[in-house]
PDB file of C-alpha atoms in Angstrom:
ATOM      1  CA  UNK A   1     -90.439  92.530 122.731  1.00 43.00           C
ATOM      2  CA  UNK A   2     -86.670  92.866 122.760  1.00 42.00           C
ATOM      3  CA  UNK A   3     -85.112  93.136 126.166  1.00 46.00           C
ATOM      4  CA  UNK A   4     -83.115  96.273 126.811  1.00 42.00           C
ATOM      5  CA  UNK A   5     -80.174  96.001 129.143  1.00 42.00           C
ATOM      6  CA  UNK A   6     -79.345  98.934 131.326  1.00 41.00           C
ATOM      7  CA  UNK A   7     -75.868  99.244 132.796  1.00 38.00           C
ATOM      8  CA  UNK A   8     -75.331 101.236 135.908  1.00 40.00           C
ATOM      9  CA  UNK A   9     -72.045 102.648 134.675  1.00 39.00           C
ATOM     10  CA  UNK A  10     -73.580 103.968 131.447  1.00 39.00           C
ATOM     11  CA  UNK A  11     -75.151 106.942 133.173  1.00 40.00           C
ATOM     12  CA  UNK A  12     -73.086 110.091 133.112  1.00 42.00           C
ATOM     13  CA  UNK A  13     -73.276 111.775 136.475  1.00 41.00           C
ATOM     14  CA  UNK A  14     -71.833 115.269 136.725  1.00 44.00           C
ATOM     15  CA  UNK A  15     -69.081 115.511 139.317  1.00 43.00           C
ATOM     16  CA  UNK A  16     -70.122 117.168 142.540  1.00 44.00           C
ATOM     17  CA  UNK A  17     -68.978 120.696 143.238  1.00 42.00           C
ATOM     18  CA  UNK A  18     -65.982 121.316 145.465  1.00 43.00           C
ATOM     19  CA  UNK A  19     -66.579 120.724 149.121  1.00 42.00           C
ATOM     20  CA  UNK A  20     -66.191 123.739 151.358  1.00 47.00           C
ATOM     21  CA  UNK A  21     -62.859 123.858 153.111  1.00 45.00           C
ATOM     22  CA  UNK A  22     -63.032 123.217 156.846  1.00 50.00           C
ATOM     23  CA  UNK A  23     -62.557 126.249 159.083  1.00 47.00           C
ATOM     24  CA  UNK A  24     -58.916 127.143 159.493  1.00 51.00           C
ATOM     25  CA  UNK A  25     -57.733 124.983 156.574  1.00 55.00           C
ATOM     26  CA  UNK A  26     -56.332 127.986 154.707  1.00 64.00           C
ATOM     27  CA  UNK A  27     -54.403 129.176 157.740  1.00 75.00           C
ATOM     28  CA  UNK A  28     -52.979 125.728 158.391  1.00 77.00           C
ATOM     29  CA  UNK A  29     -51.951 125.420 154.737  1.00 77.00           C
ATOM     30  CA  UNK A  30     -50.253 128.813 154.932  1.00 77.00           C
ATOM     31  CA  UNK A  31     -48.260 127.924 158.040  1.00 81.00           C
ATOM     32  CA  UNK A  32     -47.355 124.532 156.577  1.00 80.00           C
ATOM     33  CA  UNK A  33     -46.064 126.265 153.451  1.00 76.00           C
ATOM     34  CA  UNK A  34     -43.932 128.611 155.568  1.00 81.00           C
ATOM     35  CA  UNK A  35     -42.592 125.667 157.566  1.00 84.00           C
ATOM     36  CA  UNK A  36     -41.623 123.930 154.311  1.00 83.00           C
ATOM     37  CA  UNK A  37     -39.846 127.072 153.147  1.00 83.00           C
ATOM     38  CA  UNK A  38     -37.933 127.349 156.415  1.00 85.00           C
ATOM     39  CA  UNK A  39     -36.840 123.705 156.201  1.00 84.00           C
ATOM     40  CA  UNK A  40     -35.793 124.115 152.556  1.00 85.00           C
ATOM     41  CA  UNK A  41     -33.738 127.169 153.502  1.00 88.00           C
ATOM     42  CA  UNK A  42     -31.986 125.258 156.280  1.00 85.00           C
ATOM     43  CA  UNK A  43     -31.246 122.410 153.871  1.00 82.00           C
ATOM     44  CA  UNK A  44     -29.779 124.908 151.406  1.00 85.00           C
ATOM     45  CA  UNK A  45     -27.481 126.305 154.083  1.00 85.00           C
ATOM     46  CA  UNK A  46     -26.427 122.840 155.256  1.00 79.00           C
ATOM     47  CA  UNK A  47     -25.653 121.687 151.735  1.00 79.00           C
ATOM     48  CA  UNK A  48     -24.051 124.769 150.214  1.00 82.00           C
ATOM     49  CA  UNK A  49     -22.366 126.321 153.256  1.00 80.00           C
ATOM     50  CA  UNK A  50     -19.500 123.803 153.415  1.00 76.00           C
ATOM     51  CA  UNK A  51     -19.016 124.110 149.644  1.00 78.00           C
ATOM     52  CA  UNK A  52     -18.363 127.853 149.950  1.00 80.00           C
ATOM     53  CA  UNK A  53     -15.829 127.170 152.707  1.00 75.00           C
ATOM     54  CA  UNK A  54     -14.135 124.424 150.695  1.00 74.00           C
ATOM     55  CA  UNK A  55     -13.899 126.588 147.568  1.00 76.00           C
ATOM     56  CA  UNK A  56     -12.863 129.754 149.394  1.00 73.00           C
ATOM     57  CA  UNK A  57      -9.336 128.705 150.350  1.00 72.00           C
ATOM     58  CA  UNK A  58      -8.140 127.452 146.911  1.00 74.00           C
ATOM     59  CA  UNK A  59      -9.605 130.525 145.202  1.00 72.00           C
ATOM     60  CA  UNK A  60      -8.182 132.947 147.735  1.00 72.00           C
ATOM     61  CA  UNK A  61     -11.626 134.146 148.783  1.00 73.00           C
ATOM     62  CA  UNK A  62     -11.430 133.330 152.481  1.00 72.00           C
ATOM     63  CA  UNK A  63     -10.997 136.960 153.491  1.00 74.00           C
ATOM     64  CA  UNK A  64     -13.791 138.195 151.232  1.00 78.00           C
ATOM     65  CA  UNK A  65     -16.199 135.479 152.383  1.00 79.00           C
ATOM     66  CA  UNK A  66     -15.476 136.489 155.968  1.00 80.00           C
ATOM     67  CA  UNK A  67     -16.792 140.028 155.460  1.00 87.00           C
ATOM     68  CA  UNK A  68     -20.255 140.418 157.075  1.00 88.00           C
ATOM     69  CA  UNK A  69     -21.870 141.830 153.934  1.00 89.00           C
ATOM     70  CA  UNK A  70     -20.575 138.983 151.785  1.00 89.00           C
ATOM     71  CA  UNK A  71     -21.453 136.392 154.417  1.00 89.00           C
ATOM     72  CA  UNK A  72     -25.013 137.756 154.516  1.00 91.00           C
ATOM     73  CA  UNK A  73     -25.383 137.554 150.726  1.00 92.00           C
ATOM     74  CA  UNK A  74     -23.869 134.060 150.641  1.00 91.00           C
ATOM     75  CA  UNK A  75     -26.315 132.943 153.309  1.00 91.00           C
ATOM     76  CA  UNK A  76     -29.221 134.491 151.381  1.00 92.00           C
ATOM     77  CA  UNK A  77     -28.041 132.673 148.244  1.00 93.00           C
ATOM     78  CA  UNK A  78     -27.876 129.319 150.038  1.00 91.00           C
ATOM     79  CA  UNK A  79     -31.375 129.788 151.424  1.00 92.00           C
ATOM     80  CA  UNK A  80     -32.717 130.926 148.055  1.00 93.00           C
ATOM     81  CA  UNK A  81     -31.352 127.882 146.234  1.00 92.00           C
ATOM     82  CA  UNK A  82     -32.922 125.469 148.705  1.00 88.00           C
ATOM     83  CA  UNK A  83     -36.197 127.379 148.716  1.00 90.00           C
ATOM     84  CA  UNK A  84     -36.329 127.607 144.896  1.00 90.00           C
ATOM     85  CA  UNK A  85     -35.814 123.884 144.390  1.00 86.00           C
ATOM     86  CA  UNK A  86     -38.572 122.999 146.842  1.00 84.00           C
ATOM     87  CA  UNK A  87     -41.043 125.643 145.625  1.00 86.00           C
ATOM     88  CA  UNK A  88     -40.693 124.469 142.037  1.00 84.00           C
ATOM     89  CA  UNK A  89     -41.143 120.870 143.124  1.00 79.00           C
ATOM     90  CA  UNK A  90     -44.331 121.970 144.909  1.00 80.00           C
ATOM     91  CA  UNK A  91     -45.535 123.564 141.635  1.00 80.00           C
ATOM     92  CA  UNK A  92     -45.223 127.222 142.644  1.00 83.00           C
ATOM     93  CA  UNK A  93     -45.082 129.773 139.822  1.00 85.00           C
ATOM     94  CA  UNK A  94     -41.788 131.476 139.024  1.00 88.00           C
ATOM     95  CA  UNK A  95     -43.250 134.839 140.039  1.00 89.00           C
ATOM     96  CA  UNK A  96     -43.874 133.602 143.555  1.00 87.00           C
ATOM     97  CA  UNK A  97     -40.427 132.022 143.626  1.00 89.00           C
ATOM     98  CA  UNK A  98     -38.856 135.310 142.584  1.00 92.00           C
ATOM     99  CA  UNK A  99     -40.734 137.253 145.252  1.00 92.00           C
ATOM    100  CA  UNK A 100     -39.730 134.752 147.911  1.00 91.00           C
ATOM    101  CA  UNK A 101     -36.115 135.074 146.752  1.00 92.00           C
ATOM    102  CA  UNK A 102     -36.410 138.847 147.139  1.00 93.00           C
ATOM    103  CA  UNK A 103     -37.600 138.213 150.702  1.00 91.00           C
ATOM    104  CA  UNK A 104     -34.226 136.527 151.303  1.00 91.00           C
ATOM    105  CA  UNK A 105     -32.038 139.329 149.915  1.00 94.00           C
ATOM    106  CA  UNK A 106     -33.880 142.613 150.496  1.00 93.00           C
ATOM    107  CA  UNK A 107     -33.756 142.521 154.341  1.00 92.00           C
ATOM    108  CA  UNK A 108     -29.951 142.245 154.263  1.00 92.00           C
ATOM    109  CA  UNK A 109     -29.605 144.879 151.532  1.00 92.00           C
ATOM    110  CA  UNK A 110     -31.704 147.337 153.541  1.00 92.00           C
ATOM    111  CA  UNK A 111     -29.381 146.960 156.530  1.00 92.00           C
ATOM    112  CA  UNK A 112     -26.145 147.482 154.606  1.00 93.00           C
ATOM    113  CA  UNK A 113     -26.396 151.274 154.894  1.00 91.00           C
ATOM    114  CA  UNK A 114     -26.809 151.357 158.703  1.00 91.00           C
ATOM    115  CA  UNK A 115     -24.014 148.783 158.931  1.00 91.00           C
ATOM    116  CA  UNK A 116     -21.670 150.865 156.780  1.00 92.00           C
ATOM    117  CA  UNK A 117     -22.480 154.005 158.799  1.00 91.00           C
ATOM    118  CA  UNK A 118     -21.696 152.237 162.068  1.00 89.00           C
ATOM    119  CA  UNK A 119     -25.259 152.075 163.413  1.00 90.00           C
ATOM    120  CA  UNK A 120     -25.170 148.256 163.299  1.00 88.00           C
ATOM    121  CA  UNK A 121     -22.376 145.799 163.980  1.00 90.00           C
ATOM    122  CA  UNK A 122     -21.896 142.495 162.145  1.00 89.00           C
ATOM    123  CA  UNK A 123     -24.101 140.547 164.554  1.00 90.00           C
ATOM    124  CA  UNK A 124     -26.815 143.175 164.266  1.00 90.00           C
ATOM    125  CA  UNK A 125     -26.674 142.958 160.481  1.00 91.00           C
ATOM    126  CA  UNK A 126     -27.163 139.190 160.422  1.00 90.00           C
ATOM    127  CA  UNK A 127     -29.742 139.109 163.208  1.00 91.00           C
ATOM    128  CA  UNK A 128     -31.717 142.037 161.802  1.00 91.00           C
ATOM    129  CA  UNK A 129     -31.723 140.534 158.331  1.00 91.00           C
ATOM    130  CA  UNK A 130     -33.177 137.283 159.622  1.00 89.00           C
ATOM    131  CA  UNK A 131     -35.797 139.077 161.708  1.00 92.00           C
ATOM    132  CA  UNK A 132     -36.948 141.187 158.749  1.00 92.00           C
ATOM    133  CA  UNK A 133     -36.978 138.093 156.578  1.00 91.00           C
ATOM    134  CA  UNK A 134     -39.831 136.513 158.555  1.00 89.00           C
ATOM    135  CA  UNK A 135     -42.525 139.130 157.830  1.00 91.00           C
ATOM    136  CA  UNK A 136     -41.274 139.393 154.239  1.00 91.00           C
ATOM    137  CA  UNK A 137     -41.808 135.651 153.748  1.00 89.00           C
ATOM    138  CA  UNK A 138     -45.249 135.829 155.355  1.00 89.00           C
ATOM    139  CA  UNK A 139     -46.297 138.672 153.031  1.00 90.00           C
ATOM    140  CA  UNK A 140     -45.218 136.727 149.944  1.00 88.00           C
ATOM    141  CA  UNK A 141     -46.953 133.552 151.147  1.00 85.00           C
ATOM    142  CA  UNK A 142     -50.184 135.447 151.908  1.00 86.00           C
ATOM    143  CA  UNK A 143     -50.057 137.180 148.531  1.00 84.00           C
ATOM    144  CA  UNK A 144     -49.891 133.873 146.626  1.00 78.00           C
ATOM    145  CA  UNK A 145     -51.911 131.649 148.954  1.00 73.00           C
ATOM    146  CA  UNK A 146     -54.840 131.277 146.502  1.00 69.00           C
ATOM    147  CA  UNK A 147     -52.711 130.840 143.390  1.00 69.00           C
ATOM    148  CA  UNK A 148     -53.370 127.727 141.334  1.00 72.00           C
ATOM    149  CA  UNK A 149     -50.445 125.303 140.940  1.00 71.00           C
ATOM    150  CA  UNK A 150     -48.109 125.683 137.990  1.00 67.00           C
ATOM    151  CA  UNK A 151     -47.572 122.928 135.418  1.00 66.00           C
ATOM    152  CA  UNK A 152     -44.262 121.316 136.350  1.00 63.00           C
ATOM    153  CA  UNK A 153     -42.805 118.295 134.585  1.00 68.00           C
ATOM    154  CA  UNK A 154     -40.929 116.119 137.030  1.00 64.00           C
ATOM    155  CA  UNK A 155     -38.446 113.494 135.957  1.00 64.00           C
ATOM    156  CA  UNK A 156     -39.218 110.046 137.433  1.00 73.00           C
ATOM    157  CA  UNK A 157     -35.837 110.117 139.172  1.00 67.00           C
ATOM    158  CA  UNK A 158     -36.780 113.366 140.893  1.00 63.00           C
ATOM    159  CA  UNK A 159     -40.080 111.863 142.045  1.00 68.00           C
ATOM    160  CA  UNK A 160     -38.295 108.777 143.375  1.00 69.00           C
ATOM    161  CA  UNK A 161     -35.803 110.938 145.271  1.00 66.00           C
ATOM    162  CA  UNK A 162     -38.632 113.034 146.717  1.00 67.00           C
ATOM    163  CA  UNK A 163     -40.227 109.908 148.162  1.00 76.00           C
ATOM    164  CA  UNK A 164     -36.961 109.208 149.936  1.00 78.00           C
ATOM    165  CA  UNK A 165     -36.714 112.693 151.433  1.00 77.00           C
ATOM    166  CA  UNK A 166     -35.810 111.424 154.946  1.00 85.00           C
ATOM    167  CA  UNK A 167     -32.733 109.762 153.454  1.00 87.00           C
ATOM    168  CA  UNK A 168     -31.793 112.876 151.523  1.00 81.00           C
ATOM    169  CA  UNK A 169     -32.250 115.118 154.539  1.00 80.00           C
ATOM    170  CA  UNK A 170     -30.152 112.802 156.711  1.00 87.00           C
ATOM    171  CA  UNK A 171     -27.325 112.815 154.161  1.00 84.00           C
ATOM    172  CA  UNK A 172     -27.438 116.607 153.945  1.00 78.00           C
ATOM    173  CA  UNK A 173     -27.053 116.805 157.709  1.00 80.00           C
ATOM    174  CA  UNK A 174     -23.725 114.970 157.427  1.00 85.00           C
ATOM    175  CA  UNK A 175     -22.104 117.297 154.868  1.00 77.00           C
ATOM    176  CA  UNK A 176     -20.045 119.112 157.506  1.00 76.00           C
ATOM    177  CA  UNK A 177     -18.669 115.813 158.789  1.00 84.00           C
ATOM    178  CA  UNK A 178     -17.590 114.764 155.299  1.00 83.00           C
ATOM    179  CA  UNK A 179     -15.684 118.023 154.851  1.00 76.00           C
ATOM    180  CA  UNK A 180     -14.086 117.831 158.307  1.00 81.00           C
ATOM    181  CA  UNK A 181     -14.175 114.210 159.598  1.00 88.00           C
ATOM    182  CA  UNK A 182     -14.103 113.944 163.365  1.00 90.00           C
ATOM    183  CA  UNK A 183     -15.552 111.928 166.246  1.00 92.00           C
ATOM    184  CA  UNK A 184     -18.574 113.337 168.018  1.00 93.00           C
ATOM    185  CA  UNK A 185     -18.610 114.059 171.724  1.00 93.00           C
ATOM    186  CA  UNK A 186     -19.697 110.966 173.724  1.00 94.00           C
ATOM    187  CA  UNK A 187     -22.596 112.918 175.261  1.00 94.00           C
ATOM    188  CA  UNK A 188     -24.226 113.135 171.827  1.00 93.00           C
ATOM    189  CA  UNK A 189     -25.167 109.464 172.159  1.00 94.00           C
ATOM    190  CA  UNK A 190     -27.824 110.453 174.705  1.00 93.00           C
ATOM    191  CA  UNK A 191     -29.776 112.043 171.846  1.00 92.00           C
ATOM    192  CA  UNK A 192     -30.267 108.605 170.274  1.00 91.00           C
ATOM    193  CA  UNK A 193     -32.593 107.021 172.854  1.00 91.00           C
ATOM    194  CA  UNK A 194     -33.865 110.418 174.002  1.00 91.00           C
ATOM    195  CA  UNK A 195     -35.420 111.155 170.616  1.00 91.00           C
ATOM    196  CA  UNK A 196     -37.499 107.986 170.723  1.00 93.00           C
ATOM    197  CA  UNK A 197     -38.748 108.650 174.236  1.00 93.00           C
ATOM    198  CA  UNK A 198     -39.635 112.255 173.470  1.00 93.00           C
ATOM    199  CA  UNK A 199     -41.480 111.437 170.244  1.00 91.00           C
ATOM    200  CA  UNK A 200     -43.180 108.488 171.921  1.00 91.00           C
ATOM    201  CA  UNK A 201     -44.491 110.715 174.714  1.00 92.00           C
ATOM    202  CA  UNK A 202     -45.741 113.325 172.250  1.00 90.00           C
ATOM    203  CA  UNK A 203     -47.424 110.716 170.026  1.00 89.00           C
ATOM    204  CA  UNK A 204     -48.594 108.652 173.026  1.00 90.00           C
ATOM    205  CA  UNK A 205     -47.165 105.466 171.540  1.00 91.00           C
ATOM    206  CA  UNK A 206     -45.402 104.189 174.656  1.00 90.00           C
ATOM    207  CA  UNK A 207     -48.483 102.515 176.162  1.00 87.00           C
ATOM    208  CA  UNK A 208     -48.349  99.159 174.368  1.00 82.00           C
ATOM    209  CA  UNK A 209     -47.218  95.988 176.118  1.00 87.00           C
ATOM    210  CA  UNK A 210     -43.496  96.165 176.760  1.00 88.00           C
ATOM    211  CA  UNK A 211     -42.999  99.311 174.667  1.00 91.00           C
ATOM    212  CA  UNK A 212     -41.963 101.650 177.462  1.00 92.00           C
ATOM    213  CA  UNK A 213     -39.810  98.964 179.078  1.00 93.00           C
ATOM    214  CA  UNK A 214     -37.956  98.409 175.791  1.00 92.00           C
ATOM    215  CA  UNK A 215     -37.279 102.121 175.394  1.00 94.00           C
ATOM    216  CA  UNK A 216     -36.032 102.413 178.970  1.00 94.00           C
ATOM    217  CA  UNK A 217     -33.676  99.467 178.425  1.00 94.00           C
ATOM    218  CA  UNK A 218     -32.338 101.195 175.326  1.00 93.00           C
ATOM    219  CA  UNK A 219     -31.881 104.404 177.319  1.00 94.00           C
ATOM    220  CA  UNK A 220     -29.971 102.518 180.031  1.00 95.00           C
ATOM    221  CA  UNK A 221     -27.677 100.879 177.443  1.00 94.00           C
ATOM    222  CA  UNK A 222     -26.727 104.128 175.716  1.00 94.00           C
ATOM    223  CA  UNK A 223     -26.351 105.992 179.002  1.00 95.00           C
ATOM    224  CA  UNK A 224     -23.977 103.304 180.224  1.00 95.00           C
ATOM    225  CA  UNK A 225     -22.061 103.396 176.941  1.00 95.00           C
ATOM    226  CA  UNK A 226     -21.796 107.180 177.180  1.00 95.00           C
ATOM    227  CA  UNK A 227     -20.496 107.081 180.743  1.00 95.00           C
ATOM    228  CA  UNK A 228     -17.895 104.445 179.873  1.00 96.00           C
ATOM    229  CA  UNK A 229     -16.711 106.474 176.867  1.00 95.00           C
ATOM    230  CA  UNK A 230     -16.443 109.625 178.982  1.00 94.00           C
ATOM    231  CA  UNK A 231     -14.541 107.715 181.640  1.00 93.00           C
ATOM    232  CA  UNK A 232     -11.965 105.977 179.453  1.00 94.00           C
ATOM    233  CA  UNK A 233     -11.340 108.767 176.935  1.00 88.00           C
ATOM    234  CA  UNK A 234      -8.849 108.594 174.086  1.00 90.00           C
ATOM    235  CA  UNK A 235      -9.032 106.220 171.146  1.00 91.00           C
ATOM    236  CA  UNK A 236     -11.143 103.696 173.055  1.00 93.00           C
ATOM    237  CA  UNK A 237     -13.794 106.355 173.657  1.00 94.00           C
ATOM    238  CA  UNK A 238     -13.742 107.256 169.975  1.00 94.00           C
ATOM    239  CA  UNK A 239     -14.450 103.629 169.021  1.00 95.00           C
ATOM    240  CA  UNK A 240     -17.244 103.400 171.592  1.00 95.00           C
ATOM    241  CA  UNK A 241     -18.919 106.518 170.211  1.00 95.00           C
ATOM    242  CA  UNK A 242     -18.653 105.333 166.607  1.00 95.00           C
ATOM    243  CA  UNK A 243     -19.973 101.864 167.441  1.00 95.00           C
ATOM    244  CA  UNK A 244     -22.697 103.356 169.620  1.00 95.00           C
ATOM    245  CA  UNK A 245     -24.039 105.370 166.692  1.00 95.00           C
ATOM    246  CA  UNK A 246     -23.733 102.364 164.390  1.00 95.00           C
ATOM    247  CA  UNK A 247     -25.614 100.146 166.845  1.00 95.00           C
ATOM    248  CA  UNK A 248     -28.444 102.654 166.974  1.00 95.00           C
ATOM    249  CA  UNK A 249     -28.907 102.225 163.225  1.00 95.00           C
ATOM    250  CA  UNK A 250     -29.941  98.641 163.988  1.00 94.00           C
ATOM    251  CA  UNK A 251     -32.354  99.978 166.606  1.00 94.00           C
ATOM    252  CA  UNK A 252     -33.829 102.248 163.906  1.00 94.00           C
ATOM    253  CA  UNK A 253     -34.240  99.394 161.436  1.00 94.00           C
ATOM    254  CA  UNK A 254     -36.021  97.245 164.013  1.00 93.00           C
ATOM    255  CA  UNK A 255     -38.475 100.052 164.747  1.00 92.00           C
ATOM    256  CA  UNK A 256     -38.894 100.739 161.034  1.00 91.00           C
ATOM    257  CA  UNK A 257     -40.104  97.188 160.510  1.00 90.00           C
ATOM    258  CA  UNK A 258     -42.574  97.297 163.395  1.00 89.00           C
ATOM    259  CA  UNK A 259     -43.724 100.882 162.913  1.00 86.00           C
ATOM    260  CA  UNK A 260     -43.921 101.339 166.682  1.00 87.00           C
ATOM    261  CA  UNK A 261     -43.158 104.412 168.788  1.00 91.00           C
ATOM    262  CA  UNK A 262     -41.966 106.746 166.002  1.00 92.00           C
ATOM    263  CA  UNK A 263     -43.069 107.329 162.376  1.00 91.00           C
ATOM    264  CA  UNK A 264     -41.344 105.330 159.671  1.00 90.00           C
ATOM    265  CA  UNK A 265     -39.946 108.476 158.043  1.00 90.00           C
ATOM    266  CA  UNK A 266     -38.115 109.181 161.310  1.00 92.00           C
ATOM    267  CA  UNK A 267     -36.614 105.698 161.523  1.00 94.00           C
ATOM    268  CA  UNK A 268     -35.545 105.870 157.866  1.00 93.00           C
ATOM    269  CA  UNK A 269     -33.787 109.205 158.280  1.00 92.00           C
ATOM    270  CA  UNK A 270     -32.330 108.272 161.648  1.00 94.00           C
ATOM    271  CA  UNK A 271     -30.922 104.978 160.340  1.00 94.00           C
ATOM    272  CA  UNK A 272     -29.212 106.728 157.418  1.00 94.00           C
ATOM    273  CA  UNK A 273     -27.891 109.496 159.675  1.00 94.00           C
ATOM    274  CA  UNK A 274     -26.572 107.054 162.294  1.00 95.00           C
ATOM    275  CA  UNK A 275     -24.915 104.801 159.718  1.00 95.00           C
ATOM    276  CA  UNK A 276     -23.311 107.676 157.810  1.00 95.00           C
ATOM    277  CA  UNK A 277     -21.977 109.422 160.916  1.00 95.00           C
ATOM    278  CA  UNK A 278     -20.672 106.141 162.298  1.00 95.00           C
ATOM    279  CA  UNK A 279     -18.904 105.413 159.004  1.00 94.00           C
ATOM    280  CA  UNK A 280     -17.308 108.866 158.956  1.00 94.00           C
ATOM    281  CA  UNK A 281     -16.151 108.501 162.580  1.00 95.00           C
ATOM    282  CA  UNK A 282     -14.663 105.068 161.905  1.00 94.00           C
ATOM    283  CA  UNK A 283     -12.875 106.478 158.855  1.00 93.00           C
ATOM    284  CA  UNK A 284     -11.565 109.376 160.941  1.00 92.00           C
ATOM    285  CA  UNK A 285     -10.225 106.955 163.564  1.00 93.00           C
ATOM    286  CA  UNK A 286      -8.565 104.656 161.028  1.00 91.00           C
ATOM    287  CA  UNK A 287      -6.922 107.520 159.143  1.00 88.00           C
ATOM    288  CA  UNK A 288      -5.665 109.172 162.311  1.00 82.00           C
ATOM    289  CA  UNK A 289      -7.748 112.324 161.821  1.00 68.00           C
ATOM    290  CA  UNK A 290      -8.612 112.258 165.534  1.00 68.00           C
TER     291      UNK A 290
END
């Protein structure tokens, strides 16, 4: 009798049904989505804000851009652009994007009338608009929380850039310095070692052999450098600050290779930020901008 071979992979097994979501998963996803939106809005303001300022003077729009109503609409536009780019990348439908954009503009538009009638001042207009924006964003996010993702075609270059988001975010944080090169205050160097210690305590990654001692040595070095820069002042202090930030980029790269203390995305972004700011400060010193 002819032998019949049976292959294990020849059997078609229907895929199992979807697993039930753990308790609280929907709420966590909702808050994570709102956090992403907030970060995208901040990025939009950081990137586009200096461009409005740079274009305002040549076009004679400085006075108009300084009006509270215009400033509010410009801010809403900056936030909407950042939010739109990220929501489309995350495969949100255009309807949801449009409603979230309305959540940026409508709070300010509603407060224009009380501002024009004198019931609100300029600070009240901006503060009130931001406060009303929060529940508006939550309502839109809750409304679309169960919506299936849209079909979005992403260019490979866009995907590659998205994987390098810490680098992109770090570069966006330096836009103001490119527009107006200067040297940072020496006390800002204390943020460099302080960030590692704070994140290490939160993540509980300072307990390995020699880890805490290494971080404390780094803290002592940058504290000493800060105190010297504050003491000497002038051009020498400017060079110390610039070189201090540049040296910390090497600290970031060393931690990026080991993966200790802080996440690798943090070391990537921090290294780019430190190097870029140091380069701008050195350029400012050499060109006599400071």
